[in-house]
XYZ file of C-alpha atoms in Angstrom:
688
model
C -29.448 11.776 22.675
C -28.698 15.339 21.949
C -29.770 16.463 18.381
C -29.734 19.708 16.452
C -33.374 20.307 17.432
C -32.186 20.722 20.952
C -30.379 24.011 20.146
C -33.363 26.116 19.638
C -35.431 28.483 21.641
C -34.507 31.506 23.475
C -30.893 32.844 23.657
C -29.358 33.685 27.183
C -27.708 36.676 25.674
C -30.347 39.467 24.930
C -27.989 41.253 22.406
C -27.140 37.984 20.643
C -31.026 37.323 20.450
C -31.844 40.606 18.835
C -28.948 40.205 16.226
C -30.152 36.631 15.332
C -33.648 37.785 14.793
C -32.687 40.409 12.484
C -30.459 37.960 10.653
C -33.265 35.645 10.202
C -35.243 38.451 8.286
C -32.252 38.573 5.898
C -30.228 41.518 7.192
C -26.775 41.229 5.885
C -25.346 43.931 8.180
C -26.836 42.218 11.177
C -25.589 38.762 9.955
C -21.893 40.277 9.678
C -22.241 41.949 13.099
C -23.069 38.743 14.572
C -20.138 36.992 13.164
C -17.858 39.614 14.501
C -18.382 41.645 17.661
C -21.773 40.246 18.350
C -20.575 36.559 18.514
C -22.011 35.011 21.707
C -19.645 33.744 24.539
C -21.999 31.013 25.905
C -21.519 27.606 24.309
C -25.239 26.977 24.037
C -25.910 30.235 22.567
C -23.228 29.523 19.836
C -24.813 26.182 18.923
C -28.169 27.883 18.538
C -26.699 30.498 16.349
C -25.140 27.897 14.147
C -28.274 25.831 14.021
C -30.241 28.882 12.830
C -27.559 29.587 10.437
C -27.782 26.166 8.818
C -31.590 26.506 8.588
C -31.251 29.671 6.717
C -28.664 28.205 4.446
C -30.897 25.270 3.625
C -33.698 27.472 2.509
C -31.515 29.874 0.565
C -31.588 29.153 -3.237
C -28.171 28.676 -4.892
C -27.088 32.071 -6.426
C -26.318 32.426 -10.141
C -23.843 34.626 -11.843
C -25.783 37.889 -12.448
C -22.903 38.876 -15.020
C -23.335 42.517 -14.168
C -20.654 45.344 -13.917
C -20.149 46.748 -10.198
C -21.239 50.139 -11.765
C -24.504 48.808 -12.924
C -27.734 50.344 -11.129
C -29.128 46.921 -10.274
C -25.722 45.278 -9.113
C -26.496 45.659 -5.447
C -29.866 44.197 -5.749
C -28.867 41.236 -7.794
C -25.638 40.564 -5.704
C -27.545 40.590 -2.330
C -28.341 36.605 -2.429
C -24.690 35.908 -2.931
C -23.650 38.441 -0.137
C -26.156 37.110 2.203
C -24.647 33.338 1.746
C -21.247 34.714 2.064
C -22.127 36.402 5.538
C -23.754 33.123 6.744
C -20.788 31.131 5.865
C -18.737 33.650 8.107
C -20.764 32.199 11.024
C -20.018 28.702 9.788
C -16.244 29.440 9.562
C -16.108 30.955 13.141
C -17.696 27.657 14.476
C -15.244 25.602 12.478
C -12.352 27.524 14.236
C -13.988 26.936 17.615
C -13.797 23.043 16.845
C -10.211 23.321 15.779
C -9.250 25.023 18.983
C -10.780 22.095 20.857
C -12.517 23.825 23.717
C -14.204 21.187 25.907
C -17.385 22.978 26.422
C -17.830 24.030 22.737
C -16.959 20.881 20.844
C -19.799 18.721 21.829
C -22.789 21.116 21.089
C -21.155 22.434 17.923
C -20.463 19.022 16.680
C -23.974 17.862 17.216
C -25.160 20.762 14.923
C -22.705 19.967 12.234
C -23.758 16.453 12.507
C -27.243 17.218 11.406
C -26.221 19.645 8.787
C -23.392 17.817 7.027
C -25.224 17.885 3.559
C -25.963 21.562 3.826
C -22.197 22.232 4.587
C -20.966 20.238 1.721
C -23.544 21.967 -0.585
C -22.534 25.425 -0.020
C -18.666 24.535 0.369
C -18.927 22.931 -3.051
C -20.631 25.895 -4.431
C -17.931 28.207 -3.037
C -15.200 26.063 -4.780
C -16.962 25.763 -7.898
C -17.928 29.225 -8.426
C -14.949 31.067 -6.923
C -14.087 32.700 -10.116
C -17.245 34.878 -10.360
C -17.736 35.336 -6.678
C -14.672 37.428 -6.882
C -16.604 40.055 -8.500
C -19.121 40.382 -5.894
C -17.217 39.961 -2.644
C -15.343 43.088 -1.640
C -12.712 41.224 0.416
C -11.738 39.104 -2.556
C -11.656 42.033 -4.924
C -9.370 43.889 -2.792
C -5.907 42.296 -2.840
C -6.918 38.537 -1.916
C -8.262 36.588 -4.993
C -7.775 33.287 -3.154
C -9.945 34.188 -0.205
C -12.959 32.079 -1.271
C -11.117 28.850 -2.026
C -8.733 29.356 0.977
C -11.772 29.941 3.276
C -13.551 26.985 1.785
C -10.571 24.593 2.537
C -10.023 26.095 6.021
C -13.612 25.523 7.132
C -13.674 21.923 5.823
C -10.255 21.287 7.446
C -11.330 22.757 10.723
C -14.596 20.789 10.970
C -13.171 17.485 9.732
C -9.977 17.738 11.943
C -11.529 19.211 15.135
C -14.901 17.393 15.306
C -15.472 14.344 17.673
C -15.353 10.737 16.178
C -19.125 10.687 15.747
C -19.374 13.688 13.425
C -16.271 12.473 11.618
C -17.704 9.124 10.775
C -20.950 10.743 9.614
C -19.095 13.093 7.404
C -16.896 10.347 5.801
C -19.781 8.123 5.221
C -21.024 10.439 2.589
C -19.705 10.106 -1.162
C -19.877 14.003 -1.218
C -17.209 14.371 1.412
C -14.776 12.180 -0.898
C -15.741 14.078 -3.848
C -15.129 17.499 -2.307
C -11.796 16.387 -0.550
C -10.514 15.549 -4.187
C -11.811 18.714 -5.567
C -9.860 20.628 -3.054
C -6.769 18.692 -4.181
C -7.381 19.361 -7.832
C -8.212 23.061 -7.729
C -5.849 25.381 -9.546
C -5.979 29.045 -10.069
C -5.817 31.064 -13.333
C -2.046 30.409 -13.277
C -2.337 26.642 -12.900
C -1.200 26.662 -9.427
C -2.933 24.460 -6.923
C -4.363 25.565 -3.527
C -1.828 25.338 -0.542
C -2.847 26.497 2.843
C -0.222 27.735 5.269
C 0.239 26.287 8.759
C -2.261 28.460 10.781
C -1.698 26.915 14.112
C 1.817 26.093 15.772
C 0.894 22.400 16.574
C 0.027 21.710 12.909
C 2.775 19.710 10.927
C 1.042 18.950 7.619
C -0.780 21.195 5.102
C -4.609 21.150 5.846
C -5.653 19.934 2.206
C -2.874 17.247 2.466
C -4.188 16.090 5.691
C -7.907 16.008 4.487
C -7.122 13.824 1.433
C -4.605 11.562 3.450
C -7.427 11.167 6.107
C -9.861 10.212 3.348
C -7.232 7.667 2.101
C -6.661 6.025 5.533
C -10.281 5.841 6.574
C -11.994 2.481 5.820
C -15.210 4.018 4.806
C -13.615 6.324 2.265
C -10.328 4.562 0.829
C -12.162 2.579 -1.795
C -14.534 5.694 -2.587
C -11.209 7.533 -3.399
C -10.137 4.898 -6.030
C -13.625 4.804 -7.557
C -13.677 8.517 -7.893
C -10.286 8.911 -9.425
C -10.917 5.885 -11.680
C -13.734 7.877 -13.372
C -11.271 10.866 -14.191
C -10.408 11.651 -17.708
C -6.847 11.781 -19.146
C -6.658 15.414 -18.425
C -8.022 15.057 -14.872
C -5.234 12.312 -14.094
C -2.599 14.758 -15.386
C -4.059 17.505 -13.149
C -4.214 15.258 -10.136
C -0.413 14.457 -10.386
C 0.523 18.160 -11.516
C -1.132 19.405 -8.310
C 0.604 16.697 -6.334
C 4.036 17.564 -7.491
C 3.453 21.282 -7.215
C 2.409 20.705 -3.636
C 5.431 18.866 -2.964
C 7.773 21.491 -4.584
C 6.021 24.230 -2.451
C 6.352 22.293 0.784
C 8.524 23.667 3.370
C 9.632 21.510 6.517
C 7.856 22.532 9.824
C 10.149 22.730 12.773
C 8.186 21.073 15.481
C 11.258 20.582 17.813
C 14.150 22.514 19.055
C 15.977 24.084 16.108
C 19.315 22.980 17.552
C 18.523 19.395 16.986
C 17.840 20.218 13.317
C 14.868 17.923 13.174
C 12.198 18.681 10.627
C 8.788 17.088 10.011
C 8.234 15.406 6.871
C 4.569 14.238 7.340
C 3.522 16.264 4.164
C 5.859 13.974 1.932
C 4.942 10.605 3.568
C 1.198 11.369 3.368
C 1.392 12.402 -0.439
C 3.429 9.276 -1.050
C 0.845 7.079 0.711
C -1.935 8.683 -1.196
C -0.240 8.202 -4.441
C 0.792 4.524 -3.879
C -2.875 3.751 -2.776
C -4.123 5.128 -6.152
C -1.555 3.392 -8.283
C -4.056 0.512 -8.689
C -5.733 2.705 -11.267
C -4.070 1.783 -14.720
C -4.390 5.179 -16.260
C -3.036 7.104 -13.223
C -0.221 4.463 -12.878
C 0.713 5.298 -16.616
C 0.863 8.909 -16.061
C 2.722 8.356 -12.575
C 5.387 6.414 -14.414
C 5.436 8.791 -17.435
C 6.046 11.803 -15.372
C 8.468 10.048 -13.080
C 6.595 11.410 -10.102
C 8.792 9.322 -7.606
C 12.101 10.245 -9.196
C 11.248 13.999 -9.095
C 10.254 13.683 -5.416
C 13.470 11.760 -4.588
C 15.729 14.356 -6.375
C 13.895 17.246 -4.709
C 14.318 15.648 -1.206
C 17.967 14.972 -2.003
C 18.685 18.549 -2.820
C 16.938 19.966 0.143
C 19.019 20.131 3.223
C 16.148 19.798 5.593
C 14.631 16.681 4.307
C 15.363 13.306 5.314
C 15.143 10.971 2.312
C 14.807 7.840 4.651
C 11.190 9.111 5.256
C 10.159 7.455 2.065
C 10.944 4.136 3.837
C 10.013 4.963 7.350
C 6.389 4.865 6.545
C 6.720 1.271 5.261
C 4.052 1.543 2.546
C 5.731 -1.436 0.665
C 3.885 -3.638 3.152
C 0.548 -2.576 1.992
C 0.950 -1.444 -1.364
C 2.353 -3.840 -4.006
C 2.486 -1.090 -6.595
C 5.184 0.694 -4.327
C 7.529 -2.111 -5.059
C 6.804 -2.597 -8.773
C 6.895 1.155 -9.621
C 7.848 3.545 -7.009
C 11.006 1.832 -5.666
C 12.871 1.638 -9.097
C 12.241 5.447 -9.560
C 13.492 6.161 -6.080
C 16.435 4.123 -6.751
C 17.274 5.862 -10.256
C 16.963 9.225 -8.634
C 19.827 8.387 -6.149
C 17.893 6.796 -3.201
C 20.488 4.005 -2.707
C 23.475 6.223 -2.381
C 21.506 8.169 0.428
C 20.599 5.017 2.087
C 24.258 3.746 2.050
C 25.409 7.062 3.383
C 23.147 6.806 6.293
C 24.237 3.095 6.632
C 27.955 3.872 6.894
C 27.211 6.703 9.493
C 25.332 4.279 11.609
C 27.934 1.600 11.483
C 30.974 3.627 12.401
C 34.051 2.171 14.415
C 32.879 0.591 17.629
C 29.361 -0.341 16.353
C 28.935 -4.046 17.310
C 25.396 -4.638 15.991
C 25.040 -4.124 12.264
C 22.216 -1.815 11.056
C 21.409 -4.161 8.233
C 20.113 -7.607 9.296
C 18.353 -10.196 7.156
C 16.492 -11.401 10.041
C 15.537 -8.697 12.689
C 12.919 -9.583 15.506
C 9.186 -9.376 14.445
C 8.584 -6.121 16.379
C 11.578 -4.342 14.679
C 10.872 -2.482 11.365
C 12.824 -3.486 8.429
C 15.695 -1.123 7.348
C 15.756 0.549 3.777
C 18.300 -1.958 2.592
C 16.213 -4.828 3.696
C 13.220 -3.328 1.879
C 15.279 -2.980 -1.380
C 16.751 -6.320 -1.063
C 13.236 -8.162 -0.468
C 11.700 -6.209 -3.228
C 14.404 -6.891 -5.766
C 12.404 -10.074 -6.550
C 10.754 -7.777 -9.102
C 12.789 -7.692 -12.205
C 12.635 -3.906 -12.824
C 13.719 -3.197 -9.073
C 16.638 -5.749 -9.395
C 17.943 -4.270 -12.638
C 17.814 -0.753 -11.387
C 19.482 -1.652 -7.970
C 22.339 -3.290 -9.699
C 22.804 -0.514 -12.152
C 22.647 2.013 -9.232
C 25.010 0.097 -7.153
C 27.593 -0.320 -9.898
C 27.749 3.483 -10.391
C 28.412 4.186 -6.718
C 32.049 5.193 -5.627
C 34.249 2.292 -4.554
C 34.493 3.533 -0.954
C 30.565 3.407 -0.646
C 30.512 -0.047 -1.920
C 33.258 -1.437 0.426
C 34.274 1.046 3.061
C 36.371 -1.421 5.036
C 36.452 -5.066 6.041
C 33.850 -4.199 8.795
C 31.404 -2.729 6.456
C 32.218 -5.264 4.009
C 30.844 -7.971 6.203
C 27.703 -5.906 7.023
C 26.879 -5.188 3.363
C 27.687 -8.761 2.103
C 24.283 -9.882 2.850
C 22.731 -7.351 0.749
C 25.076 -7.571 -2.018
C 24.946 -11.411 -2.056
C 21.133 -11.262 -2.291
C 21.288 -9.044 -5.382
C 23.559 -11.403 -7.150
C 21.611 -14.387 -5.879
C 18.424 -13.011 -7.777
C 20.461 -12.058 -10.904
C 22.109 -15.581 -10.815
C 18.614 -17.102 -10.692
C 17.527 -15.248 -13.651
C 20.367 -16.065 -15.689
C 20.136 -19.674 -14.941
C 16.314 -19.767 -16.014
C 16.035 -21.234 -19.478
C 14.731 -18.733 -21.946
C 11.922 -19.877 -24.504
C 11.220 -22.959 -22.730
C 8.434 -24.215 -20.580
C 9.632 -24.766 -16.938
C 6.372 -25.535 -15.342
C 3.705 -28.242 -16.389
C 0.655 -27.955 -14.334
C -0.509 -31.514 -14.947
C -0.213 -33.750 -11.949
C 1.008 -36.772 -14.121
C 3.665 -34.688 -16.026
C 6.502 -36.538 -14.220
C 5.446 -39.838 -15.885
C 6.609 -38.379 -19.245
C 9.532 -36.008 -18.925
C 11.979 -34.579 -16.367
C 12.967 -31.457 -18.212
C 11.650 -28.214 -19.680
C 9.770 -28.249 -23.024
C 10.214 -25.969 -25.881
C 6.585 -25.475 -26.813
C 3.927 -25.165 -24.169
C 0.117 -25.326 -24.355
C -1.866 -22.947 -22.371
C -5.562 -23.611 -21.486
C -7.586 -21.416 -23.921
C -10.496 -21.169 -21.343
C -8.726 -19.760 -18.362
C -5.094 -18.873 -19.709
C -3.607 -19.828 -16.387
C -2.661 -23.498 -16.534
C 0.192 -24.351 -18.809
C 1.098 -27.821 -20.189
C 4.028 -29.310 -21.827
C 1.920 -31.209 -24.449
C -1.623 -31.929 -25.573
C -1.363 -35.236 -23.670
C -0.688 -33.564 -20.410
C -3.485 -31.087 -21.075
C -6.175 -33.709 -21.731
C -5.197 -35.885 -18.811
C -5.449 -32.866 -16.463
C -8.799 -31.873 -17.820
C -10.811 -34.116 -15.431
C -9.504 -31.795 -12.549
C -9.026 -28.573 -14.263
C -12.690 -28.435 -15.660
C -13.951 -27.780 -12.094
C -11.480 -24.697 -11.685
C -11.114 -23.281 -15.171
C -13.931 -20.663 -14.633
C -12.598 -19.407 -11.336
C -9.017 -19.337 -12.619
C -9.993 -17.132 -15.620
C -11.983 -14.685 -13.346
C -8.993 -14.345 -11.014
C -6.607 -13.868 -13.936
C -8.704 -11.108 -15.515
C -9.073 -9.363 -12.060
C -5.247 -9.393 -11.462
C -4.467 -8.320 -15.237
C -6.640 -5.314 -14.592
C -4.677 -4.581 -11.617
C -1.451 -5.302 -13.387
C -0.607 -7.883 -10.880
C -0.647 -10.968 -12.897
C 2.481 -13.210 -12.601
C 3.470 -14.569 -15.946
C 4.586 -18.037 -16.545
C 8.156 -16.953 -16.750
C 7.961 -14.973 -13.539
C 6.321 -17.987 -11.749
C 9.004 -20.190 -13.104
C 11.598 -17.650 -11.593
C 10.011 -17.884 -8.353
C 10.085 -21.559 -8.374
C 13.753 -21.702 -9.258
C 14.362 -19.233 -6.461
C 12.642 -21.262 -4.137
C 14.617 -24.316 -5.083
C 17.943 -22.455 -5.149
C 17.465 -20.544 -1.935
C 16.238 -23.485 0.143
C 16.669 -26.855 -1.558
C 19.191 -27.019 -4.368
C 21.572 -24.003 -3.826
C 25.085 -24.475 -5.152
C 26.325 -20.916 -5.584
C 29.397 -20.573 -3.398
C 28.166 -17.947 -0.779
C 28.482 -18.936 2.876
C 25.357 -17.246 3.914
C 23.339 -18.737 1.080
C 24.394 -22.552 1.484
C 21.412 -24.497 2.629
C 22.056 -28.089 4.027
C 19.534 -30.899 4.315
C 19.920 -33.366 7.051
C 17.608 -36.334 7.409
C 16.330 -37.323 10.768
C 14.696 -40.407 11.930
C 11.103 -39.835 13.348
C 9.632 -42.067 15.985
C 8.240 -44.455 13.551
C 11.313 -44.630 11.404
C 10.110 -42.289 8.563
C 12.747 -39.882 7.144
C 12.042 -36.057 7.548
C 14.062 -33.498 5.486
C 15.225 -30.660 7.965
C 16.219 -27.462 6.137
C 18.325 -24.776 7.644
C 20.675 -21.925 6.488
C 24.321 -21.417 7.586
C 25.168 -17.823 8.194
C 26.620 -15.159 10.400
C 26.959 -15.750 14.150
C 23.533 -15.842 15.604
C 21.902 -17.516 12.606
C 20.985 -21.064 13.971
C 18.511 -23.543 12.735
C 15.323 -24.235 14.761
C 14.716 -27.923 15.668
C 11.833 -29.919 14.192
C 8.558 -29.004 15.687
C 6.608 -32.365 15.401
C 2.795 -32.236 14.771
C 0.122 -34.960 14.638
C 0.010 -37.889 12.438
C 0.820 -37.613 8.688
C 3.462 -34.915 9.608
C 5.992 -37.260 7.955
C 4.346 -36.599 4.767
C 3.362 -32.990 4.608
C 5.932 -30.366 5.696
C 5.609 -26.697 5.485
C 8.451 -24.280 5.427
C 7.581 -20.722 5.754
C 10.604 -18.740 4.699
C 10.468 -15.051 5.478
C 13.417 -14.087 7.350
C 16.568 -15.920 8.443
C 16.966 -17.980 10.491
C 14.521 -20.440 8.999
C 11.360 -21.141 10.911
C 9.549 -24.283 9.821
C 7.022 -26.739 11.125
C 5.218 -29.905 9.991
C 1.481 -29.758 9.066
C -1.105 -32.449 8.949
C -3.291 -33.202 5.912
C -6.263 -31.809 8.044
C -4.280 -28.588 8.711
C -3.339 -28.117 5.119
C -7.117 -28.741 4.023
C -8.158 -25.869 6.516
C -5.307 -23.528 5.556
C -6.241 -20.091 4.394
C -4.624 -17.444 2.540
C -4.280 -14.310 4.729
C -2.165 -12.354 2.432
C -5.113 -11.227 0.277
C -7.992 -8.849 0.922
C -10.372 -11.896 1.088
C -9.133 -14.724 3.218
C -10.048 -18.098 1.554
C -8.918 -21.716 1.557
C -5.588 -22.291 -0.385
C -5.948 -25.919 -1.237
C -9.662 -26.543 -2.153
C -11.066 -28.467 -5.083
C -10.533 -31.843 -6.937
C -6.777 -31.227 -7.585
C -6.088 -31.019 -4.001
C -8.299 -33.748 -2.889
C -6.352 -36.224 -5.095
C -3.037 -34.925 -3.720
C -4.269 -35.391 -0.241
C -5.423 -38.804 -0.811
C -1.844 -39.701 -1.974
C -0.479 -37.875 0.944
C -2.720 -40.173 3.336
C -1.937 -43.250 1.450
C 1.763 -42.678 1.708
C 2.477 -43.843 5.284
C 5.983 -44.932 4.730
C 9.028 -44.483 2.624
C 8.513 -47.812 0.871
C 5.105 -46.780 -0.258
C 6.565 -43.625 -1.570
C 9.330 -45.355 -3.464
C 6.854 -47.553 -5.243
C 5.346 -44.614 -6.969
C 8.544 -43.945 -8.703
C 8.077 -44.711 -12.335
C 10.873 -46.361 -14.538
C 12.855 -44.061 -16.881
C 15.731 -41.838 -17.294
C 14.793 -39.936 -14.252
C 15.334 -43.003 -11.988
C 18.390 -44.289 -13.629
C 20.583 -45.481 -10.635
C 23.769 -43.494 -10.253
C 26.749 -44.766 -8.330
C 26.634 -43.328 -4.789
C 23.364 -41.489 -5.209
C 20.107 -42.533 -3.668
C 16.790 -40.982 -4.711
C 13.499 -40.851 -2.858
C 10.055 -39.417 -3.732
C 8.591 -37.076 -0.998
C 5.350 -35.290 -0.743
C 5.470 -31.766 0.840
C 3.776 -28.580 1.294
C 5.982 -25.399 1.089
C 5.243 -21.659 1.525
C 7.716 -19.120 0.577
C 7.449 -15.231 1.070
C 9.324 -13.199 -1.404
C 8.702 -9.400 -1.253
C 4.944 -8.957 -1.534
C 4.644 -12.348 -3.490
C 3.697 -15.631 -1.414
C 4.279 -18.865 -3.108
C 2.302 -21.994 -2.300
C 3.735 -25.254 -3.477
C 1.932 -28.641 -2.835
C 3.492 -31.550 -4.622
C 5.926 -34.195 -5.056
C 9.741 -33.768 -4.533
C 12.916 -35.734 -5.374
C 15.438 -36.127 -2.676
C 18.767 -36.952 -4.058
C 21.409 -37.789 -1.524
C 24.987 -38.412 -2.153
C 28.107 -38.776 0.148
C 28.742 -35.018 0.740
C 25.475 -33.470 -0.380
C 21.746 -33.643 -0.559
C 19.444 -31.802 -2.777
C 15.695 -31.651 -3.185
C 13.709 -30.444 -6.165
C 10.129 -30.114 -7.206
C 9.207 -32.825 -9.625
C 5.383 -32.070 -9.976
C 2.450 -30.609 -8.175
C 0.502 -27.405 -7.636
C 2.229 -24.027 -7.649
C 0.382 -20.736 -7.112
C 1.566 -17.222 -6.703
C -0.381 -14.688 -4.593
C 0.529 -11.070 -4.033
C -0.194 -9.166 -0.896
C -3.157 -6.716 -1.369
C -4.598 -8.674 -4.509
C -6.983 -11.335 -4.721
């Protein structure tokens, strides 16, 4: 393996060898000459010069501010160490530019030298950036017309090395916490006027500011993405404000880089997308999130993009950060919509769906390999109350011609508008000030409706009961899970991702209305339930959704034994895809929507339900479990059955797991199913 020690010994060029020996003796003039006209052309000689330079820098003490006037008699003597360091860093800068140019014979040897000197490089880059204000007084290049020479050169060196090196050197640099700290220091740097550092595009192929590229690379890399969160979490209030101020200022100073033919009017927006990804990744930090919302960063970006003729506002959605960052749905999207994103999306939608367009641009159920459209993203994320209210308000203020352009666009937009009213209708029907979910497995023995006063477990604060009696009866199961529930609740509350009891009730009501008990008169949203006979005579509930042409129900995919008792309905897009699960499959099922995959149904609570599943081998056995009472009063023409089922429903970033008892009510013209009692859990993608 080639190491830095291999690049020592005699140089092939005698002139370069003489200059290097003089530089080793501390001659500033010879160091500068070596960095300019004396720079070697041979790749091995270049690596030897760079290795010697790093050896000299590692032995050089850190200069201190002499605080002398340039007219002082001792100024030159006191400034010599700093000038020698600056001259040596010129050699490092030249080597970094060679890496950026990507010459095949140069990249490998120079990368190996940088790999063995990463700590030295970061030490002196950090010194330059932290002491730039007083270095200006002792560097003639900075004193004469270029006050940003030192910080600009610092960022350029770091960008060239990180962007032009091979994968081995990049991993070695990113593995160091100092790399993350220095990258954020570049982002937060401001001059005397409070303006951040913004480097111009110095090569034709570059489509992003080097500093933005550095921080976005740190955010994307698995080894550093958590280090960024940890570093920014330790910021003070003023540092959070500065971080967001530098972000907004960079966006305002951004200019689109034309990477294609000017006649096509295509302008690259990678800067904006990269900044948004960095911000949404850091919104898990409560202090930064508060400032992000208070300063309305997303709204300012959106208004700036809407007023800039060269920006495409759909870039905010093309990157699809909503899939990986739950905070994007809760906080970024509402501010974007308030700033006019919905109108811009509908303008684009109308232009795409002009006369003669057969396939609508907006689909509730695109193929798996097709990215969702902006309207679909907004529609799915309206499960969040804030996003829903903002979208409804924005849609209501649009001109009439943009809401319903003609009958063709009316049909295409119907799905989106119906989805908005569907969510609002569900919220309106949810009783306020009442307990809608009791977590006791025996709750159905006592009551069929919601209770006014609920009892929350004082230990975990997660389980909610309709009465003290239900809480006492459930304690023999809950005592094994109370501690873990409390730990999970605290973690999610710190991440501002804990679903309240009312929100959990809303998701349950949404599940039942969308799939099982939907009565709102919309053709697309009218589920029907058919009962088919299985081979052994057991009734199975098949659910499908009627809709536009092409939305057809999938047939029942039968599984192994016990499939008649446990049915899973994974609903993400239309048409509905569903299949049966055995009890063994349910026991082994893991949640893949969180950072740590773990079993969903594990513990005494689920063991009791699974035992009940296995005992219920026929409809007769299930019917015998029905307790007498008002719930089971016979009604003329209505039959009721008790079913055991497992359901999974995806809504936005939320995944709802339901395992419990369902009541199937069948009349002459309609069948409805509703959850009677069981286990309900809400998970959010990206959170534990």
